[in-house]
PDB file of N, CA and C in Angstrom:
ATOM      1  N   MET A   1       4.763 -56.869  12.152  1.00  0.00           N
ATOM      2  CA  MET A   1       4.784 -55.890  11.099  1.00  0.00           C
ATOM      3  C   MET A   1       5.722 -54.760  11.497  1.00  0.00           C
ATOM      4  N   SER A   2       6.640 -54.414  10.651  1.00  0.00           N
ATOM      5  CA  SER A   2       7.605 -53.367  10.959  1.00  0.00           C
ATOM      6  C   SER A   2       7.294 -52.106  10.167  1.00  0.00           C
ATOM      7  N   THR A   3       7.688 -51.001  10.752  1.00  0.00           N
ATOM      8  CA  THR A   3       7.500 -49.703  10.111  1.00  0.00           C
ATOM      9  C   THR A   3       8.864 -49.148   9.758  1.00  0.00           C
ATOM     10  N   LYS A   4       8.954 -48.603   8.591  1.00  0.00           N
ATOM     11  CA  LYS A   4      10.214 -48.041   8.131  1.00  0.00           C
ATOM     12  C   LYS A   4      10.083 -46.529   8.027  1.00  0.00           C
ATOM     13  N   LYS A   5      11.006 -45.829   8.642  1.00  0.00           N
ATOM     14  CA  LYS A   5      11.014 -44.372   8.579  1.00  0.00           C
ATOM     15  C   LYS A   5      12.306 -43.938   7.910  1.00  0.00           C
ATOM     16  N   THR A   6      12.197 -43.087   6.920  1.00  0.00           N
ATOM     17  CA  THR A   6      13.365 -42.647   6.160  1.00  0.00           C
ATOM     18  C   THR A   6      13.569 -41.156   6.343  1.00  0.00           C
ATOM     19  N   PHE A   7      14.802 -40.771   6.462  1.00  0.00           N
ATOM     20  CA  PHE A   7      15.159 -39.349   6.523  1.00  0.00           C
ATOM     21  C   PHE A   7      16.129 -39.074   5.388  1.00  0.00           C
ATOM     22  N   ASN A   8      15.719 -38.192   4.512  1.00  0.00           N
ATOM     23  CA  ASN A   8      16.573 -37.806   3.394  1.00  0.00           C
ATOM     24  C   ASN A   8      17.324 -36.540   3.752  1.00  0.00           C
ATOM     25  N   MET A   9      18.627 -36.578   3.616  1.00  0.00           N
ATOM     26  CA  MET A   9      19.427 -35.405   3.916  1.00  0.00           C
ATOM     27  C   MET A   9      19.700 -34.651   2.622  1.00  0.00           C
ATOM     28  N   ASP A  10      19.094 -33.482   2.537  1.00  0.00           N
ATOM     29  CA  ASP A  10      19.349 -32.613   1.399  1.00  0.00           C
ATOM     30  C   ASP A  10      19.423 -31.178   1.900  1.00  0.00           C
ATOM     31  N   SER A  11      19.671 -30.259   1.026  1.00  0.00           N
ATOM     32  CA  SER A  11      19.895 -28.872   1.438  1.00  0.00           C
ATOM     33  C   SER A  11      18.648 -28.260   2.072  1.00  0.00           C
ATOM     34  N   GLU A  12      17.469 -28.642   1.621  1.00  0.00           N
ATOM     35  CA  GLU A  12      16.242 -28.082   2.189  1.00  0.00           C
ATOM     36  C   GLU A  12      16.048 -28.532   3.636  1.00  0.00           C
ATOM     37  N   ASN A  13      16.271 -29.824   3.915  1.00  0.00           N
ATOM     38  CA  ASN A  13      16.136 -30.331   5.274  1.00  0.00           C
ATOM     39  C   ASN A  13      17.166 -29.706   6.209  1.00  0.00           C
ATOM     40  N   LEU A  14      18.392 -29.574   5.733  1.00  0.00           N
ATOM     41  CA  LEU A  14      19.435 -28.962   6.564  1.00  0.00           C
ATOM     42  C   LEU A  14      19.123 -27.501   6.859  1.00  0.00           C
ATOM     43  N   THR A  15      18.695 -26.770   5.846  1.00  0.00           N
ATOM     44  CA  THR A  15      18.369 -25.357   6.030  1.00  0.00           C
ATOM     45  C   THR A  15      17.214 -25.190   7.003  1.00  0.00           C
ATOM     46  N   ASN A  16      16.174 -25.995   6.853  1.00  0.00           N
ATOM     47  CA  ASN A  16      15.032 -25.912   7.762  1.00  0.00           C
ATOM     48  C   ASN A  16      15.426 -26.272   9.197  1.00  0.00           C
ATOM     49  N   GLY A  17      16.279 -27.276   9.345  1.00  0.00           N
ATOM     50  CA  GLY A  17      16.729 -27.665  10.675  1.00  0.00           C
ATOM     51  C   GLY A  17      17.521 -26.573  11.368  1.00  0.00           C
ATOM     52  N   PHE A  18      18.456 -25.960  10.630  1.00  0.00           N
ATOM     53  CA  PHE A  18      19.230 -24.860  11.208  1.00  0.00           C
ATOM     54  C   PHE A  18      18.336 -23.661  11.529  1.00  0.00           C
ATOM     55  N   GLN A  19      17.372 -23.373  10.681  1.00  0.00           N
ATOM     56  CA  GLN A  19      16.471 -22.245  10.921  1.00  0.00           C
ATOM     57  C   GLN A  19      15.619 -22.474  12.159  1.00  0.00           C
ATOM     58  N   LYS A  20      15.092 -23.677  12.329  1.00  0.00           N
ATOM     59  CA  LYS A  20      14.292 -23.984  13.519  1.00  0.00           C
ATOM     60  C   LYS A  20      15.136 -23.912  14.789  1.00  0.00           C
ATOM     61  N   ALA A  21      16.360 -24.423  14.723  1.00  0.00           N
ATOM     62  CA  ALA A  21      17.248 -24.376  15.889  1.00  0.00           C
ATOM     63  C   ALA A  21      17.600 -22.939  16.245  1.00  0.00           C
ATOM     64  N   PHE A  22      17.905 -22.118  15.246  1.00  0.00           N
ATOM     65  CA  PHE A  22      18.255 -20.719  15.495  1.00  0.00           C
ATOM     66  C   PHE A  22      17.058 -19.955  16.048  1.00  0.00           C
ATOM     67  N   ASP A  23      15.863 -20.223  15.534  1.00  0.00           N
ATOM     68  CA  ASP A  23      14.660 -19.564  16.060  1.00  0.00           C
ATOM     69  C   ASP A  23      14.413 -19.944  17.517  1.00  0.00           C
ATOM     70  N   ALA A  24      14.621 -21.218  17.856  1.00  0.00           N
ATOM     71  CA  ALA A  24      14.433 -21.652  19.240  1.00  0.00           C
ATOM     72  C   ALA A  24      15.446 -20.997  20.165  1.00  0.00           C
ATOM     73  N   ILE A  25      16.690 -20.856  19.699  1.00  0.00           N
ATOM     74  CA  ILE A  25      17.718 -20.197  20.504  1.00  0.00           C
ATOM     75  C   ILE A  25      17.383 -18.728  20.696  1.00  0.00           C
ATOM     76  N   GLN A  26      16.885 -18.068  19.651  1.00  0.00           N
ATOM     77  CA  GLN A  26      16.550 -16.649  19.755  1.00  0.00           C
ATOM     78  C   GLN A  26      15.387 -16.398  20.714  1.00  0.00           C
ATOM     79  N   GLN A  27      14.473 -17.342  20.839  1.00  0.00           N
ATOM     80  CA  GLN A  27      13.311 -17.171  21.699  1.00  0.00           C
ATOM     81  C   GLN A  27      13.580 -17.563  23.148  1.00  0.00           C
ATOM     82  N   SER A  28      14.772 -18.056  23.440  1.00  0.00           N
ATOM     83  CA  SER A  28      15.078 -18.554  24.780  1.00  0.00           C
ATOM     84  C   SER A  28      15.915 -17.556  25.572  1.00  0.00           C
ATOM     85  N   THR A  29      15.738 -17.586  26.880  1.00  0.00           N
ATOM     86  CA  THR A  29      16.547 -16.772  27.780  1.00  0.00           C
ATOM     87  C   THR A  29      17.112 -17.657  28.887  1.00  0.00           C
ATOM     88  N   VAL A  30      18.225 -17.227  29.447  1.00  0.00           N
ATOM     89  CA  VAL A  30      18.843 -17.910  30.584  1.00  0.00           C
ATOM     90  C   VAL A  30      18.639 -17.026  31.796  1.00  0.00           C
ATOM     91  N   ARG A  31      18.053 -17.598  32.841  1.00  0.00           N
ATOM     92  CA  ARG A  31      17.832 -16.856  34.085  1.00  0.00           C
ATOM     93  C   ARG A  31      18.614 -17.535  35.203  1.00  0.00           C
ATOM     94  N   ILE A  32      19.393 -16.737  35.907  1.00  0.00           N
ATOM     95  CA  ILE A  32      20.134 -17.219  37.065  1.00  0.00           C
ATOM     96  C   ILE A  32      19.517 -16.559  38.285  1.00  0.00           C
ATOM     97  N   THR A  33      18.973 -17.387  39.175  1.00  0.00           N
ATOM     98  CA  THR A  33      18.298 -16.878  40.357  1.00  0.00           C
ATOM     99  C   THR A  33      18.851 -17.546  41.602  1.00  0.00           C
ATOM    100  N   ALA A  34      18.641 -16.879  42.727  1.00  0.00           N
ATOM    101  CA  ALA A  34      19.002 -17.466  44.018  1.00  0.00           C
ATOM    102  C   ALA A  34      17.903 -18.433  44.421  1.00  0.00           C
ATOM    103  N   LYS A  35      18.198 -19.303  45.350  1.00  0.00           N
ATOM    104  CA  LYS A  35      17.188 -20.245  45.839  1.00  0.00           C
ATOM    105  C   LYS A  35      16.025 -19.500  46.490  1.00  0.00           C
ATOM    106  N   SER A  36      16.274 -18.289  46.984  1.00  0.00           N
ATOM    107  CA  SER A  36      15.214 -17.492  47.600  1.00  0.00           C
ATOM    108  C   SER A  36      14.312 -16.831  46.568  1.00  0.00           C
ATOM    109  N   GLY A  37      14.705 -16.843  45.291  1.00  0.00           N
ATOM    110  CA  GLY A  37      13.885 -16.263  44.233  1.00  0.00           C
ATOM    111  C   GLY A  37      14.424 -14.969  43.654  1.00  0.00           C
ATOM    112  N   LYS A  38      15.467 -14.417  44.253  1.00  0.00           N
ATOM    113  CA  LYS A  38      16.046 -13.170  43.739  1.00  0.00           C
ATOM    114  C   LYS A  38      16.749 -13.454  42.412  1.00  0.00           C
ATOM    115  N   GLU A  39      16.420 -12.659  41.382  1.00  0.00           N
ATOM    116  CA  GLU A  39      17.005 -12.862  40.057  1.00  0.00           C
ATOM    117  C   GLU A  39      18.305 -12.074  39.932  1.00  0.00           C
ATOM    118  N   TYR A  40      19.382 -12.791  39.566  1.00  0.00           N
ATOM    119  CA  TYR A  40      20.677 -12.153  39.392  1.00  0.00           C
ATOM    120  C   TYR A  40      20.909 -11.736  37.942  1.00  0.00           C
ATOM    121  N   ILE A  41      20.695 -12.664  37.017  1.00  0.00           N
ATOM    122  CA  ILE A  41      20.995 -12.399  35.612  1.00  0.00           C
ATOM    123  C   ILE A  41      19.883 -12.975  34.742  1.00  0.00           C
ATOM    124  N   SER A  42      19.514 -12.233  33.710  1.00  0.00           N
ATOM    125  CA  SER A  42      18.585 -12.720  32.692  1.00  0.00           C
ATOM    126  C   SER A  42      19.167 -12.303  31.341  1.00  0.00           C
ATOM    127  N   LEU A  43      19.615 -13.297  30.576  1.00  0.00           N
ATOM    128  CA  LEU A  43      20.275 -13.042  29.297  1.00  0.00           C
ATOM    129  C   LEU A  43      19.607 -13.831  28.184  1.00  0.00           C
ATOM    130  N   PRO A  44      19.638 -13.296  26.955  1.00  0.00           N
ATOM    131  CA  PRO A  44      19.225 -14.139  25.823  1.00  0.00           C
ATOM    132  C   PRO A  44      20.175 -15.340  25.708  1.00  0.00           C
ATOM    133  N   LEU A  45      19.638 -16.489  25.316  1.00  0.00           N
ATOM    134  CA  LEU A  45      20.431 -17.711  25.253  1.00  0.00           C
ATOM    135  C   LEU A  45      21.605 -17.577  24.293  1.00  0.00           C
ATOM    136  N   LEU A  46      21.410 -16.899  23.183  1.00  0.00           N
ATOM    137  CA  LEU A  46      22.492 -16.717  22.214  1.00  0.00           C
ATOM    138  C   LEU A  46      23.663 -15.958  22.844  1.00  0.00           C
ATOM    139  N   PHE A  47      23.366 -14.922  23.608  1.00  0.00           N
ATOM    140  CA  PHE A  47      24.405 -14.150  24.286  1.00  0.00           C
ATOM    141  C   PHE A  47      25.107 -15.001  25.344  1.00  0.00           C
ATOM    142  N   ALA A  48      24.335 -15.835  26.050  1.00  0.00           N
ATOM    143  CA  ALA A  48      24.929 -16.714  27.066  1.00  0.00           C
ATOM    144  C   ALA A  48      25.850 -17.747  26.427  1.00  0.00           C
ATOM    145  N   ILE A  49      25.495 -18.246  25.249  1.00  0.00           N
ATOM    146  CA  ILE A  49      26.355 -19.196  24.541  1.00  0.00           C
ATOM    147  C   ILE A  49      27.660 -18.531  24.123  1.00  0.00           C
ATOM    148  N   VAL A  50      27.580 -17.301  23.627  1.00  0.00           N
ATOM    149  CA  VAL A  50      28.792 -16.564  23.231  1.00  0.00           C
ATOM    150  C   VAL A  50      29.687 -16.327  24.442  1.00  0.00           C
ATOM    151  N   ILE A  51      29.097 -15.941  25.574  1.00  0.00           N
ATOM    152  CA  ILE A  51      29.880 -15.738  26.799  1.00  0.00           C
ATOM    153  C   ILE A  51      30.536 -17.054  27.218  1.00  0.00           C
ATOM    154  N   GLY A  52      29.803 -18.162  27.104  1.00  0.00           N
ATOM    155  CA  GLY A  52      30.355 -19.468  27.464  1.00  0.00           C
ATOM    156  C   GLY A  52      31.511 -19.886  26.579  1.00  0.00           C
ATOM    157  N   ILE A  53      31.468 -19.503  25.307  1.00  0.00           N
ATOM    158  CA  ILE A  53      32.568 -19.822  24.399  1.00  0.00           C
ATOM    159  C   ILE A  53      33.786 -18.961  24.697  1.00  0.00           C
ATOM    160  N   ILE A  54      33.552 -17.686  24.954  1.00  0.00           N
ATOM    161  CA  ILE A  54      34.675 -16.766  25.209  1.00  0.00           C
ATOM    162  C   ILE A  54      35.261 -16.994  26.603  1.00  0.00           C
ATOM    163  N   PHE A  55      34.404 -17.206  27.609  1.00  0.00           N
ATOM    164  CA  PHE A  55      34.841 -17.382  28.993  1.00  0.00           C
ATOM    165  C   PHE A  55      34.355 -18.725  29.532  1.00  0.00           C
ATOM    166  N   PRO A  56      35.015 -19.822  29.173  1.00  0.00           N
ATOM    167  CA  PRO A  56      34.543 -21.141  29.645  1.00  0.00           C
ATOM    168  C   PRO A  56      34.636 -21.303  31.164  1.00  0.00           C
ATOM    169  N   VAL A  57      35.454 -20.501  31.815  1.00  0.00           N
ATOM    170  CA  VAL A  57      35.558 -20.568  33.278  1.00  0.00           C
ATOM    171  C   VAL A  57      34.231 -20.151  33.910  1.00  0.00           C
ATOM    172  N   ALA A  58      33.490 -19.261  33.250  1.00  0.00           N
ATOM    173  CA  ALA A  58      32.191 -18.822  33.772  1.00  0.00           C
ATOM    174  C   ALA A  58      31.213 -19.990  33.846  1.00  0.00           C
ATOM    175  N   ILE A  59      31.284 -20.897  32.888  1.00  0.00           N
ATOM    176  CA  ILE A  59      30.410 -22.071  32.909  1.00  0.00           C
ATOM    177  C   ILE A  59      30.773 -22.979  34.079  1.00  0.00           C
ATOM    178  N   ILE A  60      32.056 -23.163  34.309  1.00  0.00           N
ATOM    179  CA  ILE A  60      32.510 -24.023  35.408  1.00  0.00           C
ATOM    180  C   ILE A  60      32.078 -23.449  36.749  1.00  0.00           C
ATOM    181  N   VAL A  61      32.228 -22.145  36.922  1.00  0.00           N
ATOM    182  CA  VAL A  61      31.815 -21.494  38.168  1.00  0.00           C
ATOM    183  C   VAL A  61      30.305 -21.619  38.358  1.00  0.00           C
ATOM    184  N   ALA A  62      29.527 -21.439  37.289  1.00  0.00           N
ATOM    185  CA  ALA A  62      28.070 -21.545  37.388  1.00  0.00           C
ATOM    186  C   ALA A  62      27.640 -22.962  37.755  1.00  0.00           C
ATOM    187  N   VAL A  63      28.298 -23.949  37.191  1.00  0.00           N
ATOM    188  CA  VAL A  63      27.963 -25.344  37.510  1.00  0.00           C
ATOM    189  C   VAL A  63      28.306 -25.655  38.962  1.00  0.00           C
ATOM    190  N   ILE A  64      29.441 -25.185  39.427  1.00  0.00           N
ATOM    191  CA  ILE A  64      29.827 -25.413  40.827  1.00  0.00           C
ATOM    192  C   ILE A  64      28.832 -24.746  41.776  1.00  0.00           C
ATOM    193  N   LEU A  65      28.442 -23.512  41.471  1.00  0.00           N
ATOM    194  CA  LEU A  65      27.468 -22.819  42.327  1.00  0.00           C
ATOM    195  C   LEU A  65      26.108 -23.500  42.292  1.00  0.00           C
ATOM    196  N   THR A  66      25.738 -24.047  41.146  1.00  0.00           N
ATOM    197  CA  THR A  66      24.469 -24.767  41.052  1.00  0.00           C
ATOM    198  C   THR A  66      24.515 -26.067  41.860  1.00  0.00           C
ATOM    199  N   LEU A  67      25.629 -26.777  41.766  1.00  0.00           N
ATOM    200  CA  LEU A  67      25.753 -28.034  42.509  1.00  0.00           C
ATOM    201  C   LEU A  67      25.804 -27.817  44.018  1.00  0.00           C
ATOM    202  N   THR A  68      26.335 -26.691  44.453  1.00  0.00           N
ATOM    203  CA  THR A  68      26.379 -26.396  45.885  1.00  0.00           C
ATOM    204  C   THR A  68      25.091 -25.732  46.359  1.00  0.00           C
ATOM    205  N   SER A  69      24.107 -25.623  45.485  1.00  0.00           N
ATOM    206  CA  SER A  69      22.756 -25.127  45.801  1.00  0.00           C
ATOM    207  C   SER A  69      22.697 -23.661  46.185  1.00  0.00           C
ATOM    208  N   PHE A  70      23.599 -22.858  45.670  1.00  0.00           N
ATOM    209  CA  PHE A  70      23.501 -21.421  45.915  1.00  0.00           C
ATOM    210  C   PHE A  70      22.622 -20.738  44.874  1.00  0.00           C
ATOM    211  N   ILE A  71      22.654 -21.215  43.644  1.00  0.00           N
ATOM    212  CA  ILE A  71      21.876 -20.594  42.575  1.00  0.00           C
ATOM    213  C   ILE A  71      21.099 -21.651  41.798  1.00  0.00           C
ATOM    214  N   LYS A  72      20.155 -21.157  40.997  1.00  0.00           N
ATOM    215  CA  LYS A  72      19.375 -22.009  40.116  1.00  0.00           C
ATOM    216  C   LYS A  72      19.444 -21.404  38.715  1.00  0.00           C
ATOM    217  N   ILE A  73      19.762 -22.242  37.727  1.00  0.00           N
ATOM    218  CA  ILE A  73      19.858 -21.785  36.345  1.00  0.00           C
ATOM    219  C   ILE A  73      18.696 -22.385  35.564  1.00  0.00           C
ATOM    220  N   ALA A  74      17.951 -21.537  34.857  1.00  0.00           N
ATOM    221  CA  ALA A  74      16.814 -22.006  34.065  1.00  0.00           C
ATOM    222  C   ALA A  74      16.909 -21.437  32.660  1.00  0.00           C
ATOM    223  N   VAL A  75      16.590 -22.271  31.681  1.00  0.00           N
ATOM    224  CA  VAL A  75      16.492 -21.829  30.297  1.00  0.00           C
ATOM    225  C   VAL A  75      15.011 -21.756  29.980  1.00  0.00           C
ATOM    226  N   GLU A  76      14.530 -20.561  29.678  1.00  0.00           N
ATOM    227  CA  GLU A  76      13.110 -20.351  29.431  1.00  0.00           C
ATOM    228  C   GLU A  76      12.889 -19.942  27.982  1.00  0.00           C
ATOM    229  N   ARG A  77      11.786 -20.419  27.440  1.00  0.00           N
ATOM    230  CA  ARG A  77      11.435 -20.049  26.073  1.00  0.00           C
ATOM    231  C   ARG A  77       9.973 -19.664  26.039  1.00  0.00           C
ATOM    232  N   GLU A  78       9.686 -18.525  25.431  1.00  0.00           N
ATOM    233  CA  GLU A  78       8.321 -18.054  25.304  1.00  0.00           C
ATOM    234  C   GLU A  78       7.755 -18.587  23.992  1.00  0.00           C
ATOM    235  N   VAL A  79       6.692 -19.359  24.099  1.00  0.00           N
ATOM    236  CA  VAL A  79       6.071 -19.972  22.936  1.00  0.00           C
ATOM    237  C   VAL A  79       4.697 -19.350  22.764  1.00  0.00           C
ATOM    238  N   LYS A  80       4.437 -18.833  21.576  1.00  0.00           N
ATOM    239  CA  LYS A  80       3.144 -18.213  21.309  1.00  0.00           C
ATOM    240  C   LYS A  80       2.231 -19.229  20.642  1.00  0.00           C
ATOM    241  N   ASP A  81       1.062 -19.418  21.229  1.00  0.00           N
ATOM    242  CA  ASP A  81       0.063 -20.323  20.668  1.00  0.00           C
ATOM    243  C   ASP A  81      -0.608 -19.613  19.504  1.00  0.00           C
ATOM    244  N   ASN A  82      -0.540 -20.199  18.315  1.00  0.00           N
ATOM    245  CA  ASN A  82      -1.051 -19.546  17.110  1.00  0.00           C
ATOM    246  C   ASN A  82      -2.566 -19.393  17.110  1.00  0.00           C
ATOM    247  N   GLU A  83      -3.302 -20.315  17.705  1.00  0.00           N
ATOM    248  CA  GLU A  83      -4.751 -20.277  17.646  1.00  0.00           C
ATOM    249  C   GLU A  83      -5.344 -19.193  18.540  1.00  0.00           C
ATOM    250  N   SER A  84      -4.913 -19.124  19.779  1.00  0.00           N
ATOM    251  CA  SER A  84      -5.547 -18.202  20.712  1.00  0.00           C
ATOM    252  C   SER A  84      -4.711 -16.983  21.035  1.00  0.00           C
ATOM    253  N   GLY A  85      -3.455 -16.951  20.584  1.00  0.00           N
ATOM    254  CA  GLY A  85      -2.590 -15.803  20.869  1.00  0.00           C
ATOM    255  C   GLY A  85      -2.047 -15.804  22.290  1.00  0.00           C
ATOM    256  N   ILE A  86      -2.207 -16.910  23.014  1.00  0.00           N
ATOM    257  CA  ILE A  86      -1.740 -16.988  24.401  1.00  0.00           C
ATOM    258  C   ILE A  86      -0.260 -17.315  24.395  1.00  0.00           C
ATOM    259  N   LYS A  87       0.492 -16.642  25.254  1.00  0.00           N
ATOM    260  CA  LYS A  87       1.914 -16.904  25.378  1.00  0.00           C
ATOM    261  C   LYS A  87       2.141 -17.802  26.588  1.00  0.00           C
ATOM    262  N   VAL A  88       2.884 -18.865  26.375  1.00  0.00           N
ATOM    263  CA  VAL A  88       3.202 -19.814  27.429  1.00  0.00           C
ATOM    264  C   VAL A  88       4.702 -19.783  27.626  1.00  0.00           C
ATOM    265  N   ILE A  89       5.149 -19.644  28.866  1.00  0.00           N
ATOM    266  CA  ILE A  89       6.578 -19.638  29.158  1.00  0.00           C
ATOM    267  C   ILE A  89       6.938 -20.967  29.780  1.00  0.00           C
ATOM    268  N   GLY A  90       7.866 -21.653  29.156  1.00  0.00           N
ATOM    269  CA  GLY A  90       8.321 -22.933  29.677  1.00  0.00           C
ATOM    270  C   GLY A  90       9.784 -22.858  30.038  1.00  0.00           C
ATOM    271  N   HIS A  91      10.204 -23.677  30.970  1.00  0.00           N
ATOM    272  CA  HIS A  91      11.624 -23.706  31.308  1.00  0.00           C
ATOM    273  C   HIS A  91      12.055 -25.139  31.523  1.00  0.00           C
ATOM    274  N   LYS A  92      13.362 -25.314  31.401  1.00  0.00           N
ATOM    275  CA  LYS A  92      13.958 -26.642  31.553  1.00  0.00           C
ATOM    276  C   LYS A  92      14.785 -26.675  32.803  1.00  0.00           C
TER     277      LYS A  92
END
């Protein structure tokens, strides 16, 4: 028995998708820390994306430093639980 799943592309689905993506980006931050735990930079993700577009060399330098194990880059998002009001911070 097979199951069929359909996705209709219309203006409402596109608008909702962009709104959810923008909300997730607004709630996220980028933290650059040393392996010892010292925090160097904490920026909103949207600002970090703009910096990456304007200065792509900064992304290359950050990746090289991460690969050589000098720094750790984490993207964190604060998610509020609607039922209990508890805030959970997750990172990737």
